[in-house]
Structure formats: C-alpha cells, structure tokens
C-alpha cells in the first residue's frame, strides 16, 4: 500500500503534526511493500501540484493542528483546490469521483490540538467525515490527539508511550488498511474533564504549574512584564 | 453599537454576495448604526504561521505588519462581529479562515476552565458578539449548515462570547439588519 500524506501545519518541518505523522509512517513502512510520501501544505505555491497528487493517490492522510476550532487557513485553501474540476451539466452522468472511485480511494485524518480535551476537535471531525463523502472517498477514520502542543518540550520518557501508539496505529493500518479502534480511543482520551479533575486543575493553576511554560517563554523573551498588553485598545 | 463585517468572499468568488453585504452595510448605516465592512480579499493578510510571537515575544501583536493591525483594532472596539463568506467545500472560504486564525492576539496564552472546558483568557475586556452570514454553494445541505454552526459556536466559546445567529444570504438584508439591531 502507498500512503500519500499532507502535513497541514503552518509550522511545516518543525511541527508537532509532522512528528506524530512521522511515527505513524515508521510503523506503516514496517510492512513490506508499503511506502509513505509526505508533503507540507505550508508551501502554498505548491497547492495545485499537491492537489493533483492527492487526486492520483489511492490512500491519503490529511493531518493538521486545530486552529480556532477548525482546520488552519492553509488547509482550507488546499481543500478548495480539491474541488472537482468538471462541473457537470444537469442530466449529465454522475462524475467519476461519485461512482467508481468510492469503493477504491480512502482517506484518513489526523487532528491534534493544544487543548487537553477531545471535545474541541469534534466539530472539525464532523466536517472531515463530510468532506470525505464530498470528495467521494471512503473515510477510514479521524485520529484525534488532544494536548499535543507540548510534545517537543517534554522529556522523551513522557512522549515515549504516545509515539509508540502512533507507531502501532501506523503498523496496523499498514497491514489491514484500518485504524485500530482501541488505539483511536486511547489517543482521543477524555472528551471533557470529569468533575474530580477540577480541584486538581485549580491547584496546578494556583501553584503556577499551568502557566509555567508560557511564563518561562515570556521571560526568556524579556516580554513577561508586557504579557497583558493591549496594543489595539482604542485610547 | 458598532458592527464589523468580515467579508471572506474571494476575488474569484460570487459578486452577488459582495452586493448583498454592501446593502446590509447601507441598511445598518441608515439606521444610524456604526458599521464597517472589510473586504478581506482586497487586503494584505498573511496566514498565521503558529510562531506565537503574539503570545510570548510581543504580547498582543502579531509578527506580521499587514492589514490585520487595522482589522484587530476594529474588532477590539466592536460590539458585534459578523463572519461573512460564501461556502466552499462545505465551509467558510480560506480568505475568512485565514483572518480567524490571525485573531489569536486577542487572547492570552493562559488557559482557564470556562464552562467546564479549557479556554484561553481574553486579552481585552470583552469580545464582540459573533454572527455568521453565509452563502450556500450548489450542494449545501442541512448537515453542512449544522457543522458550520457548531464550529462557530465553539469559536464563540473560545472567545467567551455568544454566537447570536447563523444565517444564509437567502434571508433578506432587512431581516439580518433587524436581527443585528435587536440587541
């Protein structure tokens, strides 16, 4: 099987999306005969060419970080390039992408978010499932991974399990062409925090753990004192 | 009351939709509302690159110096923000989504529990109320409208405001203006 993957992160090479995709690809490629090809949607000038590659691929992965409760702008721009070229006149036969292609072509998605709960990704998940139908593709599933923003700042022992899960997900997909339901569920995690978490959240907030990462970065940049600035206030 | 309309109709889009929004603007102005429309396709606007300069280097200010400075100044002082766009592949056009991504300087990096979920704090005192005004595409169905409505409801939660309406351009300009005037 050949998997064509599109990385929709505006951060491109240095993105969390690419890291997660990489572990999925490694697992996928352990199966003899499988090959993986990745493209960065950050290169907007390449979108028309990428759209052509997308159309010619049998199995596609579209991956991106959650941006303001949906796909990043560059991903939306790419999706617009996937509009079927020919506009059929009334009474004309159904275009190919609606008939024969249905059974063949498959698309899977990966959405990762900074927020730790899966609920934030649910709206775009619905959109993606509909998008698959719109394109005439079979939707092989949507991988949701919440709370992934910090993975590059975390020590390896904290991300080891996560990367192994992505590897295993890729491996199983490489074998069966299916995303493992159990792994999907584990990666997705909690939809929302349960009530017992709330006191813990506030405790972490109180001792400064929640804001530590941001404050450290602000201080490194000498911007801590200006952290609440309102540059666009109308005086 | 001040209303800002973000028009995400692309340059190659539907001229009718621009006309519709111009009529809406006229109607609001006639009713002595303060209102302004931004035709985003004609403006210089970079895509967000996820660099977080606006959160940890120059708090509240994006790394790009483009027309977004003006848009953010207007949004920060607005009571009502209308996200307007023709639909394309089942969602608002990238011309509008690009600007939505660039709105994060209006938030602080810090997160708090809001309605039982993690959401960012607002950088400014308040967010405007949100509205969505879309033009259907050929294959738009109720499911598409529901998905878009949910996405913008989520967005309004993140900006700690409310989505007051999601309407299509099938609704008359007068009715939309009336809805905007109700609050």
CSV table of C-alpha atoms in Angstrom, one decimal:
chain,number,residue,atom,x,y,z
A,1,UNK,CA,0.0,0.0,0.0
A,2,UNK,CA,1.1,3.5,-0.8
A,3,UNK,CA,0.1,6.3,1.6
A,4,UNK,CA,0.2,9.9,0.5
A,5,UNK,CA,0.3,12.3,3.4
A,6,UNK,CA,-0.3,16.0,3.6
A,7,UNK,CA,1.0,17.9,6.6
A,8,UNK,CA,-1.3,20.9,7.2
A,9,UNK,CA,0.7,22.5,9.9
A,10,UNK,CA,1.8,26.1,9.2
A,11,UNK,CA,4.9,25.2,11.1
A,12,UNK,CA,5.9,22.6,8.5
A,13,UNK,CA,9.1,20.7,9.2
A,14,UNK,CA,9.2,21.7,12.9
A,15,UNK,CA,5.6,20.9,13.7
A,16,UNK,CA,4.1,18.5,16.2
A,17,UNK,CA,1.8,17.3,13.4
A,18,UNK,CA,4.9,16.2,11.4
A,19,UNK,CA,6.4,14.4,14.5
A,20,UNK,CA,3.2,12.4,15.1
A,21,UNK,CA,2.8,11.7,11.4
A,22,UNK,CA,6.4,10.5,11.3
A,23,UNK,CA,5.8,7.8,14.0
A,24,UNK,CA,2.7,6.7,12.2
A,25,UNK,CA,4.7,6.5,8.9
A,26,UNK,CA,7.5,4.5,10.6
A,27,UNK,CA,5.0,1.9,11.8
A,28,UNK,CA,3.3,1.9,8.4
A,29,UNK,CA,6.5,1.3,6.5
A,30,UNK,CA,7.5,-1.8,8.5
A,31,UNK,CA,5.1,-3.8,6.3
A,32,UNK,CA,6.9,-5.0,3.2
A,33,UNK,CA,5.7,-3.3,0.0
A,34,UNK,CA,4.4,-0.2,1.8
A,35,UNK,CA,5.6,3.2,1.0
A,36,UNK,CA,4.9,6.6,2.5
A,37,UNK,CA,5.2,10.0,0.8
A,38,UNK,CA,4.7,13.3,2.7
A,39,UNK,CA,4.0,16.9,1.5
A,40,UNK,CA,4.0,20.1,3.5
A,41,UNK,CA,0.9,22.3,2.8
A,42,UNK,CA,2.9,25.2,4.2
A,43,UNK,CA,4.2,25.5,0.7
A,44,UNK,CA,1.1,27.3,-0.6
A,45,UNK,CA,2.6,27.9,-4.0
A,46,UNK,CA,2.7,24.1,-4.5
A,47,UNK,CA,-1.0,23.5,-3.7
A,48,UNK,CA,-2.2,23.0,-7.3
A,49,UNK,CA,0.5,20.4,-7.8
A,50,UNK,CA,-0.3,18.7,-4.5
A,51,UNK,CA,-4.0,18.7,-5.4
A,52,UNK,CA,-3.1,16.7,-8.5
A,53,UNK,CA,-1.0,14.3,-6.4
A,54,UNK,CA,-3.9,14.0,-4.0
A,55,UNK,CA,-6.3,13.1,-6.8
A,56,UNK,CA,-4.0,10.4,-8.1
A,57,UNK,CA,-3.5,8.8,-4.7
A,58,UNK,CA,-5.4,5.7,-3.6
A,59,UNK,CA,-4.8,6.2,0.1
A,60,UNK,CA,-4.5,9.7,1.6
A,61,UNK,CA,-3.7,11.1,5.1
A,62,UNK,CA,-4.6,14.7,5.8
A,63,UNK,CA,-3.1,15.9,9.1
A,64,UNK,CA,-3.2,19.3,10.8
A,65,UNK,CA,-3.3,21.1,14.2
A,66,UNK,CA,-6.6,22.5,15.4
A,67,UNK,CA,-6.6,26.3,14.6
A,68,UNK,CA,-9.5,28.3,16.1
A,69,UNK,CA,-11.8,25.3,16.3
A,70,UNK,CA,-11.2,24.1,12.8
A,71,UNK,CA,-8.5,23.5,10.1
A,72,UNK,CA,-5.8,26.1,9.6
A,73,UNK,CA,-6.3,28.6,6.8
A,74,UNK,CA,-3.7,26.9,4.6
A,75,UNK,CA,-5.5,23.6,4.9
A,76,UNK,CA,-8.8,25.2,3.9
A,77,UNK,CA,-7.1,26.8,0.9
A,78,UNK,CA,-5.8,23.3,-0.1
A,79,UNK,CA,-9.2,21.7,0.3
A,80,UNK,CA,-10.6,24.4,-2.0
A,81,UNK,CA,-8.1,23.1,-4.7
A,82,UNK,CA,-9.7,19.7,-4.4
A,83,UNK,CA,-13.0,20.8,-5.9
A,84,UNK,CA,-13.8,18.5,-8.8
A,85,UNK,CA,-12.7,20.3,-11.9
A,86,UNK,CA,-15.5,19.5,-14.2
A,87,UNK,CA,-18.9,21.0,-13.4
A,88,UNK,CA,-21.4,18.6,-14.7
A,89,UNK,CA,-24.4,19.9,-16.5
A,90,UNK,CA,-27.9,18.8,-15.4
A,91,UNK,CA,-28.7,15.4,-16.7
A,92,UNK,CA,-25.1,14.5,-17.3
A,93,UNK,CA,-23.8,11.2,-15.9
A,94,UNK,CA,-22.5,11.3,-12.3
A,95,UNK,CA,-18.9,12.3,-12.2
A,96,UNK,CA,-16.4,9.6,-11.6
A,97,UNK,CA,-15.5,10.7,-8.1
A,98,UNK,CA,-19.0,10.0,-7.1
A,99,UNK,CA,-19.2,6.5,-8.5
A,100,UNK,CA,-16.3,4.1,-9.2
A,101,UNK,CA,-13.8,6.0,-7.0
A,102,UNK,CA,-16.0,5.5,-3.9
A,103,UNK,CA,-15.0,1.9,-3.4
A,104,UNK,CA,-11.3,2.4,-4.1
A,105,UNK,CA,-10.0,5.6,-2.6
A,106,UNK,CA,-9.6,6.0,1.1
A,107,UNK,CA,-8.8,9.0,3.3
A,108,UNK,CA,-7.8,9.2,6.9
A,109,UNK,CA,-7.3,12.3,9.0
A,110,UNK,CA,-5.2,13.3,12.0
A,111,UNK,CA,-6.2,16.3,14.1
A,112,UNK,CA,-4.1,17.3,17.1
A,113,UNK,CA,-4.8,20.1,19.5
A,114,UNK,CA,-3.2,22.1,22.2
A,115,UNK,CA,-6.2,21.9,24.5
A,116,UNK,CA,-6.2,18.7,26.5
A,117,UNK,CA,-9.8,17.6,25.9
A,118,UNK,CA,-11.1,15.9,22.8
A,119,UNK,CA,-14.4,18.0,22.7
A,120,UNK,CA,-12.6,20.9,21.0
A,121,UNK,CA,-11.9,18.7,17.9
A,122,UNK,CA,-15.4,17.3,17.5
A,123,UNK,CA,-16.8,19.9,15.2
A,124,UNK,CA,-13.9,19.6,12.7
A,125,UNK,CA,-14.1,15.9,12.9
A,126,UNK,CA,-17.7,16.0,11.7
A,127,UNK,CA,-16.5,18.3,8.9
A,128,UNK,CA,-13.8,15.9,7.8
A,129,UNK,CA,-16.2,13.0,7.7
A,130,UNK,CA,-18.5,15.0,5.5
A,131,UNK,CA,-15.5,16.2,3.4
A,132,UNK,CA,-14.6,12.5,2.7
A,133,UNK,CA,-18.1,12.0,1.3
A,134,UNK,CA,-18.0,15.2,-0.6
A,135,UNK,CA,-14.8,14.0,-2.3
A,136,UNK,CA,-16.3,10.6,-2.9
A,137,UNK,CA,-13.7,8.9,-0.7
A,138,UNK,CA,-14.2,6.3,1.9
A,139,UNK,CA,-13.4,7.8,5.3
A,140,UNK,CA,-11.0,5.4,7.1
A,141,UNK,CA,-11.3,7.4,10.4
A,142,UNK,CA,-10.2,10.5,12.2
A,143,UNK,CA,-7.3,10.3,14.6
A,144,UNK,CA,-7.8,12.8,17.4
A,145,UNK,CA,-4.9,13.6,19.7
A,146,UNK,CA,-5.6,16.4,22.2
A,147,UNK,CA,-3.0,18.0,24.4
A,148,UNK,CA,-0.2,17.6,21.9
A,149,UNK,CA,1.3,21.2,21.9
A,150,UNK,CA,3.9,20.4,24.4
A,151,UNK,CA,5.4,17.3,22.9
A,152,UNK,CA,8.6,19.0,21.8
A,153,UNK,CA,9.2,20.5,25.2
A,154,UNK,CA,8.6,17.2,27.1
A,155,UNK,CA,11.3,14.8,28.1
A,156,UNK,CA,11.4,11.6,26.0
A,157,UNK,CA,10.0,9.5,28.8
A,158,UNK,CA,6.8,11.5,28.7
A,159,UNK,CA,6.3,11.1,24.9
A,160,UNK,CA,7.6,7.6,24.5
A,161,UNK,CA,4.2,6.0,25.0
A,162,UNK,CA,2.5,8.4,22.7
A,163,UNK,CA,5.0,7.8,19.9
A,164,UNK,CA,4.7,4.1,20.3
A,165,UNK,CA,0.9,4.3,20.0
A,166,UNK,CA,1.3,6.3,16.7
A,167,UNK,CA,3.8,3.7,15.5
A,168,UNK,CA,1.4,0.8,16.3
A,169,UNK,CA,-1.5,2.7,14.7
A,170,UNK,CA,0.6,3.1,11.6
A,171,UNK,CA,1.7,-0.5,11.6
A,172,UNK,CA,-1.9,-1.9,11.9
A,173,UNK,CA,-3.0,0.5,9.2
A,174,UNK,CA,-0.2,-0.7,7.0
A,175,UNK,CA,-1.3,-4.3,7.5
A,176,UNK,CA,-5.1,-4.0,7.4
A,177,UNK,CA,-5.8,-0.6,5.9
A,178,UNK,CA,-7.8,0.1,9.0
A,179,UNK,CA,-7.3,2.4,12.0
A,180,UNK,CA,-7.4,0.4,15.2
A,181,UNK,CA,-10.4,1.4,17.2
A,182,UNK,CA,-8.8,0.7,20.6
A,183,UNK,CA,-5.8,2.8,19.8
A,184,UNK,CA,-8.0,5.6,18.4
A,185,UNK,CA,-9.9,5.6,21.7
A,186,UNK,CA,-6.8,5.7,23.8
A,187,UNK,CA,-5.3,8.6,21.8
A,188,UNK,CA,-8.5,10.5,21.8
A,189,UNK,CA,-8.6,10.5,25.6
A,190,UNK,CA,-11.3,12.2,27.7
A,191,UNK,CA,-14.0,14.2,25.9
A,192,UNK,CA,-14.1,16.6,28.8
A,193,UNK,CA,-12.6,16.7,32.2
A,194,UNK,CA,-14.5,14.9,34.9
A,195,UNK,CA,-15.5,16.9,38.0
A,196,UNK,CA,-12.8,15.3,40.1
A,197,UNK,CA,-10.1,16.9,37.9
A,198,UNK,CA,-11.4,20.4,38.6
A,199,UNK,CA,-9.8,20.9,42.0
A,200,UNK,CA,-6.5,19.5,40.6
A,201,UNK,CA,-6.7,22.0,37.8
A,202,UNK,CA,-7.1,24.9,40.2
A,203,UNK,CA,-4.4,23.6,42.4
A,204,UNK,CA,-2.0,23.4,39.5
A,205,UNK,CA,-3.1,26.9,38.4
A,206,UNK,CA,-2.6,28.2,42.0
A,207,UNK,CA,1.0,26.8,42.3
A,208,UNK,CA,1.8,28.2,38.8
A,209,UNK,CA,2.2,24.9,37.0
A,210,UNK,CA,-0.4,25.7,34.4
A,211,UNK,CA,1.2,28.9,33.4
A,212,UNK,CA,4.8,27.9,33.9
A,213,UNK,CA,5.6,27.1,30.2
A,214,UNK,CA,4.2,30.4,29.0
A,215,UNK,CA,5.8,32.5,31.7
A,216,UNK,CA,9.2,30.9,31.1
A,217,UNK,CA,9.0,31.7,27.4
A,218,UNK,CA,7.8,35.2,28.1
A,219,UNK,CA,10.7,35.8,30.5
A,220,UNK,CA,13.2,34.3,28.0
A,221,UNK,CA,12.0,36.9,25.5
A,222,UNK,CA,12.0,39.7,28.0
A,223,UNK,CA,8.3,40.2,27.5
A,224,UNK,CA,7.0,39.0,30.9
A,225,UNK,CA,6.1,42.5,32.1
A,226,UNK,CA,4.2,43.2,28.9
A,227,UNK,CA,2.2,39.9,29.0
A,228,UNK,CA,-1.1,41.6,29.4
A,229,UNK,CA,-0.5,44.4,26.9
A,230,UNK,CA,-3.5,45.6,24.8
A,231,UNK,CA,-1.8,47.1,21.8
A,232,UNK,CA,-5.1,47.5,19.9
A,233,UNK,CA,-7.0,49.3,22.6
A,234,UNK,CA,-8.8,52.4,21.4
A,235,UNK,CA,-7.5,55.2,23.7
B,1,UNK,CA,-23.4,49.9,18.7
B,2,UNK,CA,-20.5,49.1,16.4
B,3,UNK,CA,-20.7,46.2,13.9
B,4,UNK,CA,-17.8,44.9,11.9
B,5,UNK,CA,-18.4,42.6,9.0
B,6,UNK,CA,-15.6,40.4,7.8
B,7,UNK,CA,-16.2,39.5,4.1
B,8,UNK,CA,-14.4,36.4,3.1
B,9,UNK,CA,-15.7,36.3,-0.5
B,10,UNK,CA,-12.6,35.6,-2.6
B,11,UNK,CA,-11.6,37.7,-5.6
B,12,UNK,CA,-12.8,34.8,-7.8
B,13,UNK,CA,-15.9,34.4,-5.7
B,14,UNK,CA,-19.5,35.5,-6.1
B,15,UNK,CA,-20.0,39.2,-6.9
B,16,UNK,CA,-23.7,38.9,-5.7
B,17,UNK,CA,-22.5,38.2,-2.2
B,18,UNK,CA,-20.5,41.5,-2.1
B,19,UNK,CA,-23.6,43.3,-3.3
B,20,UNK,CA,-25.6,41.7,-0.5
B,21,UNK,CA,-23.2,42.7,2.2
B,22,UNK,CA,-23.0,46.3,0.7
B,23,UNK,CA,-26.8,46.5,1.0
B,24,UNK,CA,-26.6,45.2,4.6
B,25,UNK,CA,-23.9,47.8,5.4
B,26,UNK,CA,-26.1,50.6,3.9
B,27,UNK,CA,-29.1,49.4,5.8
B,28,UNK,CA,-27.2,49.4,9.1
B,29,UNK,CA,-25.7,52.9,8.4
B,30,UNK,CA,-29.1,54.3,7.5
B,31,UNK,CA,-30.3,53.0,10.9
B,32,UNK,CA,-27.5,55.2,12.3
B,33,UNK,CA,-25.5,52.2,13.4
B,34,UNK,CA,-21.8,52.4,13.4
B,35,UNK,CA,-20.7,49.7,10.9
B,36,UNK,CA,-17.8,48.8,8.8
B,37,UNK,CA,-17.1,46.1,6.3
B,38,UNK,CA,-13.7,44.6,5.5
B,39,UNK,CA,-13.4,43.0,2.0
B,40,UNK,CA,-10.6,40.6,3.1
B,41,UNK,CA,-9.8,39.5,-0.5
B,42,UNK,CA,-8.6,43.0,-1.3
B,43,UNK,CA,-6.4,43.3,1.8
B,44,UNK,CA,-2.9,42.3,2.5
B,45,UNK,CA,-3.2,39.4,5.1
B,46,UNK,CA,-0.6,36.7,5.8
B,47,UNK,CA,-1.6,33.3,7.0
B,48,UNK,CA,-0.8,32.6,10.7
B,49,UNK,CA,2.4,30.6,10.9
B,50,UNK,CA,1.8,29.4,14.5
B,51,UNK,CA,5.0,31.1,15.7
B,52,UNK,CA,3.4,32.5,18.9
B,53,UNK,CA,5.2,35.8,18.7
B,54,UNK,CA,1.9,37.4,19.6
B,55,UNK,CA,1.8,35.4,22.9
B,56,UNK,CA,5.4,35.3,24.1
B,57,UNK,CA,7.5,37.9,22.3
B,58,UNK,CA,5.4,41.0,21.6
B,59,UNK,CA,2.3,40.3,23.6
B,60,UNK,CA,-0.9,41.0,21.7
B,61,UNK,CA,0.9,41.9,18.5
B,62,UNK,CA,1.4,39.6,15.5
B,63,UNK,CA,4.9,39.2,13.9
B,64,UNK,CA,3.4,40.3,10.6
B,65,UNK,CA,2.8,44.0,9.8
B,66,UNK,CA,-0.1,43.9,7.4
B,67,UNK,CA,-3.7,44.9,7.2
B,68,UNK,CA,-4.5,42.7,10.2
B,69,UNK,CA,-3.4,45.5,12.5
B,70,UNK,CA,-6.4,47.5,11.3
B,71,UNK,CA,-8.8,44.6,11.5
B,72,UNK,CA,-7.8,43.8,15.1
B,73,UNK,CA,-8.1,47.4,16.2
B,74,UNK,CA,-11.6,47.4,14.8
B,75,UNK,CA,-12.6,44.1,16.3
B,76,UNK,CA,-11.2,45.0,19.7
B,77,UNK,CA,-13.5,48.0,19.8
B,78,UNK,CA,-16.6,46.3,18.2
B,79,UNK,CA,-19.8,45.1,19.8
B,80,UNK,CA,-20.7,42.8,17.1
B,81,UNK,CA,-18.6,40.8,14.6
B,82,UNK,CA,-20.2,39.2,11.5
B,83,UNK,CA,-18.2,36.4,9.8
B,84,UNK,CA,-19.5,36.5,6.3
B,85,UNK,CA,-18.5,34.2,3.5
B,86,UNK,CA,-19.7,32.1,0.6
B,87,UNK,CA,-19.3,28.4,1.3
B,88,UNK,CA,-16.7,26.4,-0.5
B,89,UNK,CA,-16.2,22.7,0.1
B,90,UNK,CA,-18.7,22.9,3.0
B,91,UNK,CA,-17.0,25.6,5.0
B,92,UNK,CA,-16.3,29.3,5.0
B,93,UNK,CA,-13.7,30.3,2.5
B,94,UNK,CA,-10.0,30.3,3.4
B,95,UNK,CA,-10.0,34.1,2.8
B,96,UNK,CA,-12.0,34.3,6.0
B,97,UNK,CA,-10.5,31.3,7.9
B,98,UNK,CA,-7.1,33.0,7.5
B,99,UNK,CA,-8.3,36.0,9.4
B,100,UNK,CA,-10.0,33.8,12.0
B,101,UNK,CA,-6.5,32.2,12.7
B,102,UNK,CA,-5.0,35.7,13.0
B,103,UNK,CA,-7.4,36.7,15.7
B,104,UNK,CA,-5.5,34.9,18.5
B,105,UNK,CA,-3.6,38.0,19.6
B,106,UNK,CA,-7.0,38.9,21.1
B,107,UNK,CA,-6.5,36.0,23.6
B,108,UNK,CA,-3.9,35.4,26.3
B,109,UNK,CA,-1.8,32.3,26.2
B,110,UNK,CA,-3.1,31.3,29.7
B,111,UNK,CA,-5.9,28.8,30.0
B,112,UNK,CA,-8.7,28.6,32.5
B,113,UNK,CA,-11.7,26.4,33.0
B,114,UNK,CA,-14.7,28.1,31.3
B,115,UNK,CA,-18.0,26.3,31.2
B,116,UNK,CA,-16.1,23.2,32.3
B,117,UNK,CA,-13.6,23.2,29.5
B,118,UNK,CA,-10.1,24.7,28.9
B,119,UNK,CA,-10.3,28.0,27.2
B,120,UNK,CA,-8.0,30.9,26.9
B,121,UNK,CA,-8.4,34.2,28.8
B,122,UNK,CA,-9.3,37.3,26.9
B,123,UNK,CA,-6.6,39.9,26.4
B,124,UNK,CA,-9.2,42.6,26.1
B,125,UNK,CA,-12.1,43.3,28.4
B,126,UNK,CA,-14.7,41.7,26.2
B,127,UNK,CA,-15.2,40.1,22.8
B,128,UNK,CA,-17.9,41.3,20.4
B,129,UNK,CA,-20.9,39.1,19.9
B,130,UNK,CA,-20.5,36.8,16.9
B,131,UNK,CA,-22.8,36.3,13.9
B,132,UNK,CA,-22.3,34.1,10.8
B,133,UNK,CA,-23.7,35.0,7.4
B,134,UNK,CA,-23.0,32.5,4.6
B,135,UNK,CA,-24.0,32.0,1.0
B,136,UNK,CA,-24.8,28.4,0.2
B,137,UNK,CA,-22.9,26.5,-2.5
B,138,UNK,CA,-24.5,24.2,-5.0
B,139,UNK,CA,-24.5,21.1,-2.8
B,140,UNK,CA,-25.0,22.7,0.7
B,141,UNK,CA,-27.3,20.6,2.8
B,142,UNK,CA,-28.6,21.0,6.4
B,143,UNK,CA,-25.7,18.9,7.7
B,144,UNK,CA,-23.2,21.4,6.3
B,145,UNK,CA,-25.1,24.3,8.0
B,146,UNK,CA,-25.1,22.4,11.3
B,147,UNK,CA,-21.4,21.7,11.1
B,148,UNK,CA,-20.6,25.4,10.4
B,149,UNK,CA,-22.9,26.5,13.2
B,150,UNK,CA,-21.2,24.1,15.6
B,151,UNK,CA,-17.7,25.3,14.6
B,152,UNK,CA,-18.7,28.9,15.2
B,153,UNK,CA,-20.4,28.0,18.5
B,154,UNK,CA,-17.1,26.5,19.6
B,155,UNK,CA,-15.3,29.6,18.4
B,156,UNK,CA,-17.6,31.9,20.4
B,157,UNK,CA,-17.0,29.7,23.5
B,158,UNK,CA,-13.2,30.3,23.0
B,159,UNK,CA,-13.8,34.0,22.8
B,160,UNK,CA,-16.1,33.8,25.8
B,161,UNK,CA,-18.9,35.4,23.8
B,162,UNK,CA,-22.1,34.2,22.1
B,163,UNK,CA,-23.0,33.2,18.6
B,164,UNK,CA,-26.2,35.1,18.1
B,165,UNK,CA,-27.2,33.9,14.6
B,166,UNK,CA,-26.1,31.8,11.7
B,167,UNK,CA,-28.0,32.8,8.6
B,168,UNK,CA,-27.7,32.3,4.8
B,169,UNK,CA,-27.9,35.0,2.2
B,170,UNK,CA,-31.4,33.7,1.3
B,171,UNK,CA,-32.6,35.8,4.2
B,172,UNK,CA,-33.3,39.4,3.3
B,173,UNK,CA,-30.9,42.2,4.1
B,174,UNK,CA,-33.6,43.9,6.1
B,175,UNK,CA,-34.2,40.8,8.3
B,176,UNK,CA,-30.4,40.5,9.0
B,177,UNK,CA,-30.2,44.2,9.9
B,178,UNK,CA,-33.2,43.8,12.1
B,179,UNK,CA,-31.6,40.8,13.9
B,180,UNK,CA,-28.4,42.8,14.4
B,181,UNK,CA,-30.4,45.7,15.8
B,182,UNK,CA,-32.3,43.6,18.2
B,183,UNK,CA,-29.5,43.7,20.8
